[in-house]
PDB file of C-alpha atoms in Angstrom:
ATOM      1  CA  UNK A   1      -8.579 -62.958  62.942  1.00 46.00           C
ATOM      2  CA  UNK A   2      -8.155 -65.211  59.929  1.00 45.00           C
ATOM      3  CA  UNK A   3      -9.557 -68.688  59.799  1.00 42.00           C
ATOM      4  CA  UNK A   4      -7.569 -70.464  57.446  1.00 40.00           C
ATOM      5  CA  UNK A   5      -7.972 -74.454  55.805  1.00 37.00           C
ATOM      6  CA  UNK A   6      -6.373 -76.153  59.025  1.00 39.00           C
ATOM      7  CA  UNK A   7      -8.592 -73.281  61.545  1.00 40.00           C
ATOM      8  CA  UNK A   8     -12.472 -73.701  63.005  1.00 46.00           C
ATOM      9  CA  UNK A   9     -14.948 -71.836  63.151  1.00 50.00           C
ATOM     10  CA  UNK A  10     -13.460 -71.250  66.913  1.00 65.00           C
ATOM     11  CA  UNK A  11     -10.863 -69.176  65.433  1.00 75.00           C
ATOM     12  CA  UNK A  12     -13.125 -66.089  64.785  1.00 79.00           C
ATOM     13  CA  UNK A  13     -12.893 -64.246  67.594  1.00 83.00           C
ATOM     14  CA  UNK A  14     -13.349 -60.502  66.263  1.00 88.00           C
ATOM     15  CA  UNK A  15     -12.120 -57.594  67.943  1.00 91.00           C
ATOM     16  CA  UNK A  16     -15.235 -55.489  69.813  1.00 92.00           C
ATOM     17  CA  UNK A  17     -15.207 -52.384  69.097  1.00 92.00           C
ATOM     18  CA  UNK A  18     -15.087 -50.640  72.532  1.00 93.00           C
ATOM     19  CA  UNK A  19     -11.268 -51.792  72.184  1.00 95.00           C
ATOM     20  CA  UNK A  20     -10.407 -50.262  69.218  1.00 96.00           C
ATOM     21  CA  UNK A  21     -12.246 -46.880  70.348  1.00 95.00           C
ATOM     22  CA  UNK A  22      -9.965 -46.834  73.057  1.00 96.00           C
ATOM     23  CA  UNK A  23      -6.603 -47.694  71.105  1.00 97.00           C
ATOM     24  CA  UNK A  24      -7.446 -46.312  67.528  1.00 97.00           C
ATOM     25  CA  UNK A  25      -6.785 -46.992  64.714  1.00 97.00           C
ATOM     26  CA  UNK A  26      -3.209 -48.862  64.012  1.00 98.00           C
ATOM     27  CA  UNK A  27      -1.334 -48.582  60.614  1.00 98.00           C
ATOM     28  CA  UNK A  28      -1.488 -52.478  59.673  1.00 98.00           C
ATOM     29  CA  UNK A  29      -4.328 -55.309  60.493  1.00 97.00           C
ATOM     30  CA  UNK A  30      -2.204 -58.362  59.385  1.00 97.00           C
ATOM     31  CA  UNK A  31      -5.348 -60.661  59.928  1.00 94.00           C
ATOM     32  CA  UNK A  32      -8.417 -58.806  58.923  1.00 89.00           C
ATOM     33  CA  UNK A  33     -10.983 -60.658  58.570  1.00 84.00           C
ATOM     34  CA  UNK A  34     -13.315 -58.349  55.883  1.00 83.00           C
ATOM     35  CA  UNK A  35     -16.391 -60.056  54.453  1.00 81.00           C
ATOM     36  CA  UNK A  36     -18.174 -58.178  51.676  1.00 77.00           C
ATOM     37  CA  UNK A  37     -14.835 -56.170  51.939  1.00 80.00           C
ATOM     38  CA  UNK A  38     -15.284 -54.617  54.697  1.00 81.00           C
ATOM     39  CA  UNK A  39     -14.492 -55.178  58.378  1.00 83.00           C
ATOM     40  CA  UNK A  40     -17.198 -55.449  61.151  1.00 85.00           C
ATOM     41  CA  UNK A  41     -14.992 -53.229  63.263  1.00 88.00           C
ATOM     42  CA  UNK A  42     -12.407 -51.058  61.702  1.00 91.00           C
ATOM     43  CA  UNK A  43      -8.821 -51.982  63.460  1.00 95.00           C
ATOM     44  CA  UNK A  44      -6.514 -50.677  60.352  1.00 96.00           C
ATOM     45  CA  UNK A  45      -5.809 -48.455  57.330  1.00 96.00           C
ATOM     46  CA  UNK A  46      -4.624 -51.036  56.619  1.00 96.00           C
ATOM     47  CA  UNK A  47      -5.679 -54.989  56.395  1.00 95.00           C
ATOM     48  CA  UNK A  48      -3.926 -57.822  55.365  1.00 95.00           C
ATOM     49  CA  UNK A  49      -7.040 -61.023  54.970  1.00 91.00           C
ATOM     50  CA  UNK A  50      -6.277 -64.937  55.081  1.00 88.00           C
ATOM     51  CA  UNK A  51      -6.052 -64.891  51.355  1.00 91.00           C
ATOM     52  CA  UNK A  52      -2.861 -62.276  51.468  1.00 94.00           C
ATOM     53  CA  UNK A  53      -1.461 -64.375  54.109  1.00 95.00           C
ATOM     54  CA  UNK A  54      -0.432 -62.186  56.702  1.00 96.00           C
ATOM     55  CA  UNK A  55       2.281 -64.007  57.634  1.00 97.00           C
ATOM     56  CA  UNK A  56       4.498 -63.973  54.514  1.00 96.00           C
ATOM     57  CA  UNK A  57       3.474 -60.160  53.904  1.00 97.00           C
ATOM     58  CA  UNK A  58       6.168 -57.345  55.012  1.00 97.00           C
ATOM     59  CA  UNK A  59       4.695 -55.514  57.481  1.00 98.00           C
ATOM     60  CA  UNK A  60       5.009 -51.504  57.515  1.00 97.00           C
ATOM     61  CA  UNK A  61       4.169 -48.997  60.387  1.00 98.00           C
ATOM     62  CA  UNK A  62       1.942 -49.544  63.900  1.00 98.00           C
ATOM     63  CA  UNK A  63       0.455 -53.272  63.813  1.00 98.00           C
ATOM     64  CA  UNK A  64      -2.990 -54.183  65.723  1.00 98.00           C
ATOM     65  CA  UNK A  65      -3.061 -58.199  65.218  1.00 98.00           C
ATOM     66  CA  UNK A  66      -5.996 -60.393  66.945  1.00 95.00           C
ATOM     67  CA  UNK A  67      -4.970 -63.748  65.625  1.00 94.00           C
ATOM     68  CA  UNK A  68      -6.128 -67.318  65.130  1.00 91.00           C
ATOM     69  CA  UNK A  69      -5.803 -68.891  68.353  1.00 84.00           C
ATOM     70  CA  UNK A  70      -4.885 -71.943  67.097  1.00 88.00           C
ATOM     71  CA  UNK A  71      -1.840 -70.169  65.532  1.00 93.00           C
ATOM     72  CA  UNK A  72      -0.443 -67.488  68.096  1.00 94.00           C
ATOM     73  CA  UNK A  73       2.981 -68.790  68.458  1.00 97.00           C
ATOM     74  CA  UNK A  74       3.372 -68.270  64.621  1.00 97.00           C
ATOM     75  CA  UNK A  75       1.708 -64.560  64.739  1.00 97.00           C
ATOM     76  CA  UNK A  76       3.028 -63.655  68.142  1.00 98.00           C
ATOM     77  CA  UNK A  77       6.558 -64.520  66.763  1.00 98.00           C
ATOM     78  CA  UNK A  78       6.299 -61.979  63.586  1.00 98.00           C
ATOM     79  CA  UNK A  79       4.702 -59.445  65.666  1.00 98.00           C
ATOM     80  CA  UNK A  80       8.210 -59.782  68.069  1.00 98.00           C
ATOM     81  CA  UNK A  81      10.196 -59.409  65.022  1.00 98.00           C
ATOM     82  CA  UNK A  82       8.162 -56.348  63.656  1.00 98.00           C
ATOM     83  CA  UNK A  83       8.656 -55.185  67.343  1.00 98.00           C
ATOM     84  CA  UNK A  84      11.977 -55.607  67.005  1.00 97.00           C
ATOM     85  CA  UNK A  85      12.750 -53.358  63.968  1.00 97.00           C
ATOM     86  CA  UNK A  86      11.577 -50.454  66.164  1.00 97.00           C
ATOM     87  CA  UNK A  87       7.853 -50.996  65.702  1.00 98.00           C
ATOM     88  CA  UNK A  88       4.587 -50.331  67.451  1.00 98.00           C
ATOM     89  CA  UNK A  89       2.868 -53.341  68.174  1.00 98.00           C
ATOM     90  CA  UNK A  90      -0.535 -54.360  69.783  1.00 98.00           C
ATOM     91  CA  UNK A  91      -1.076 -58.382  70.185  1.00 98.00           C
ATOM     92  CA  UNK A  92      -4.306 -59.035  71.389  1.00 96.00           C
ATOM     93  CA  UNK A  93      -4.641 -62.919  73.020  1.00 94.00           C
ATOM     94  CA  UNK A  94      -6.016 -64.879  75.904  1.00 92.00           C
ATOM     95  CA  UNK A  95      -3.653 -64.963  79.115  1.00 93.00           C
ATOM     96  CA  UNK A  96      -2.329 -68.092  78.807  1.00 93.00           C
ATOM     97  CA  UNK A  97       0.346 -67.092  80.738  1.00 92.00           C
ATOM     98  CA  UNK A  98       1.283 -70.959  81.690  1.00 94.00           C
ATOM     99  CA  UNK A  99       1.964 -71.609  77.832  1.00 95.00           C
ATOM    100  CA  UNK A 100       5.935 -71.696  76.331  1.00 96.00           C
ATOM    101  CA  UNK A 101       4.909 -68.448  73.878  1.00 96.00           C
ATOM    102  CA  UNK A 102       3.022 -66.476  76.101  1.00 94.00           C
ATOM    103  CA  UNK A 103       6.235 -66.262  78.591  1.00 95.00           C
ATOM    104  CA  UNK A 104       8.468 -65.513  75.306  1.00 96.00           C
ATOM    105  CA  UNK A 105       5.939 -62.820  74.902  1.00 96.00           C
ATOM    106  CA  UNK A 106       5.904 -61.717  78.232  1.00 94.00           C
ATOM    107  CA  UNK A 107       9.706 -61.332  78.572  1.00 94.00           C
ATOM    108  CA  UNK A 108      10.262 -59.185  75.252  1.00 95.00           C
ATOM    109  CA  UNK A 109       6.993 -57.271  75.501  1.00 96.00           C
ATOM    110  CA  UNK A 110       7.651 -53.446  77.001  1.00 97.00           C
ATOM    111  CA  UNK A 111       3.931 -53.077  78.655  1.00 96.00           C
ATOM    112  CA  UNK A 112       0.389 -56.033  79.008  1.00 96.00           C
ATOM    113  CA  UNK A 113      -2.667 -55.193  80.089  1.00 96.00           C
ATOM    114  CA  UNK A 114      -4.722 -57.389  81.752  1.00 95.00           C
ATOM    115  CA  UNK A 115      -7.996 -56.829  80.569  1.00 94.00           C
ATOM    116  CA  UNK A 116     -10.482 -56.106  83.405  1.00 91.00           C
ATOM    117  CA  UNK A 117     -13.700 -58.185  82.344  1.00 88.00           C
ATOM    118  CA  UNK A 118     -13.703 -60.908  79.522  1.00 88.00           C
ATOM    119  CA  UNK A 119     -14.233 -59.635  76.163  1.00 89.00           C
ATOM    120  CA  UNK A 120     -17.068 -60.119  74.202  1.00 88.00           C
ATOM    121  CA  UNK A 121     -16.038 -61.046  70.819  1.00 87.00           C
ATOM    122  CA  UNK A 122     -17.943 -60.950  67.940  1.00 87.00           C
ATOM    123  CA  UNK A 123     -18.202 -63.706  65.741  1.00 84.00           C
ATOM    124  CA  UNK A 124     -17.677 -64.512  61.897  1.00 82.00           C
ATOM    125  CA  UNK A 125     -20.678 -62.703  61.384  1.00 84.00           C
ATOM    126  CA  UNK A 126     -20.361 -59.635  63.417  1.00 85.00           C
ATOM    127  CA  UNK A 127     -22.742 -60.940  66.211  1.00 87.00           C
ATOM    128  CA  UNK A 128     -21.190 -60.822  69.830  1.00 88.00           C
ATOM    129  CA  UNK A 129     -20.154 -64.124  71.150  1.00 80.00           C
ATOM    130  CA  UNK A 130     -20.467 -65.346  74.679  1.00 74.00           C
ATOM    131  CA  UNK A 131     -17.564 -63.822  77.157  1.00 76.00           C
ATOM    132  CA  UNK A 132     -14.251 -65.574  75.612  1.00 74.00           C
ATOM    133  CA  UNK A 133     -13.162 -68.985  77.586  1.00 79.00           C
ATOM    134  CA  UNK A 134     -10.409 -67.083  78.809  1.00 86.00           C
ATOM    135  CA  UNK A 135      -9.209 -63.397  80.135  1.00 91.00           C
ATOM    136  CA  UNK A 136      -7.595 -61.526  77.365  1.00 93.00           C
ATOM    137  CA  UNK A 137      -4.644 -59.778  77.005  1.00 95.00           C
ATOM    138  CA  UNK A 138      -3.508 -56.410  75.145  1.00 97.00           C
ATOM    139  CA  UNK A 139       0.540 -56.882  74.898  1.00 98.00           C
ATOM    140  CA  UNK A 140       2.793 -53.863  73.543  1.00 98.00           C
ATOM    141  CA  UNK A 141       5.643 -53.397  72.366  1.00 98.00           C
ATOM    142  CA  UNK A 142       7.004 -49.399  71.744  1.00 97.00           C
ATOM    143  CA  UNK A 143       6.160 -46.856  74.336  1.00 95.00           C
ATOM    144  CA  UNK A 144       3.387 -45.274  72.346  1.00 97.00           C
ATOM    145  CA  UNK A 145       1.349 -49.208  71.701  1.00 97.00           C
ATOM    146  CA  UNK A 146       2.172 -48.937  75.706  1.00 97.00           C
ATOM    147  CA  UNK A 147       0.206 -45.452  76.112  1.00 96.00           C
ATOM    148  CA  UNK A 148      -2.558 -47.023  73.929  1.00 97.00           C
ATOM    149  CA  UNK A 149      -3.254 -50.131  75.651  1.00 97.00           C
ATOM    150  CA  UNK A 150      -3.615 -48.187  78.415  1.00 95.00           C
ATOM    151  CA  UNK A 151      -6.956 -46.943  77.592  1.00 96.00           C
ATOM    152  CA  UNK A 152      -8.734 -50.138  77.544  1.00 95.00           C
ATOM    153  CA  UNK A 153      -9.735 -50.586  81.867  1.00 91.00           C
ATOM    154  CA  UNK A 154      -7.445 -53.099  83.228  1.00 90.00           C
ATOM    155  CA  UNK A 155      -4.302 -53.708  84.693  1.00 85.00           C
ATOM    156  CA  UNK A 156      -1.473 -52.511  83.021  1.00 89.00           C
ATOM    157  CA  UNK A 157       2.190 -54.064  83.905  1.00 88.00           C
ATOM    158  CA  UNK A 158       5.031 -52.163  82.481  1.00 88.00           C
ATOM    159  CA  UNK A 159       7.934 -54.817  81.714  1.00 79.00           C
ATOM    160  CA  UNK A 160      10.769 -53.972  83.715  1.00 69.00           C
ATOM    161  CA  UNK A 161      13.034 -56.450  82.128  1.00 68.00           C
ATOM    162  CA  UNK A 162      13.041 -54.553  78.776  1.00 59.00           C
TER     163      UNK A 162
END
């Protein structure tokens, strides 16, 4: 997650690393979040931080993104277009499923899991945060980001509109 001038210190809500072991490794971490240069919990080869700016950056390859919060209609609209080019993609974000973005994402995702507990994040220091204010979501696009989310217990729903 990147926490950039307009973001708070809410934004940091890093990845634990119980989800990654069960996904691997993607190609492309558009907002890695690497102090001292190095991630708390590898998601990527490769990582894009706040200073590339993520968002401006071509994207190559599988994509794992965990963005700011505050932000996810911008991030969740890039990883849709990186989707779209024929793309594996893994979106992690609450299940805000009342929200205008989340049912854009819903409708052009292929596969969501709904997480089974609440995550425990880790925070800008790499300490685990409370349980996040809200259940999380693992949204795919490509059958193989499907196969992956898989992994992580939950429910997984299989978009039958795609």
């Amino acid at each position: 997650t990147q926490k950039g001038p307009a973001h708070t210190q809410t934004d940091i809500w890093l990845t634990p690393q119980y989800v990654i072991d069960a996904i691997g490794l993607s190609d492309l971490d558009p907002c890695g979040w690497l102090p001292e240069g190095k991630p708390f919990v590898e998601t990527a080869r490769r990582y894009f931080t706040e200073e590339d700016d993520g968002l401006v950056q071509d994207w190559e390859g599988s994509v794992f993104c965990n963005p700011p919060y505050s932000d996810l209609a911008t991030w969740a609209e890039k990883c849709m277009e990186h989707a779209a080019k024929g793309n594996d993609v893994i979106l992690l974000c609450f299940a805000r499923t009342e929200t205008k973005i989340w049912q854009k994402i819903g409708k052009s995702c292929d596969g969501v899991n709904f997480v089974a507990k609440r995550m425990k994040f880790l925070d800008a220091e790499g300490k685990e945060r409370t349980n996040g204010n809200a259940p999380s979501t693992l949204v795919a696009w490509g059958d193989n980001a499907v196969e992956r989310i898989r992994q992580v217990p939950g429910f997984v729903l299989v978009n039958p509109n795609v």
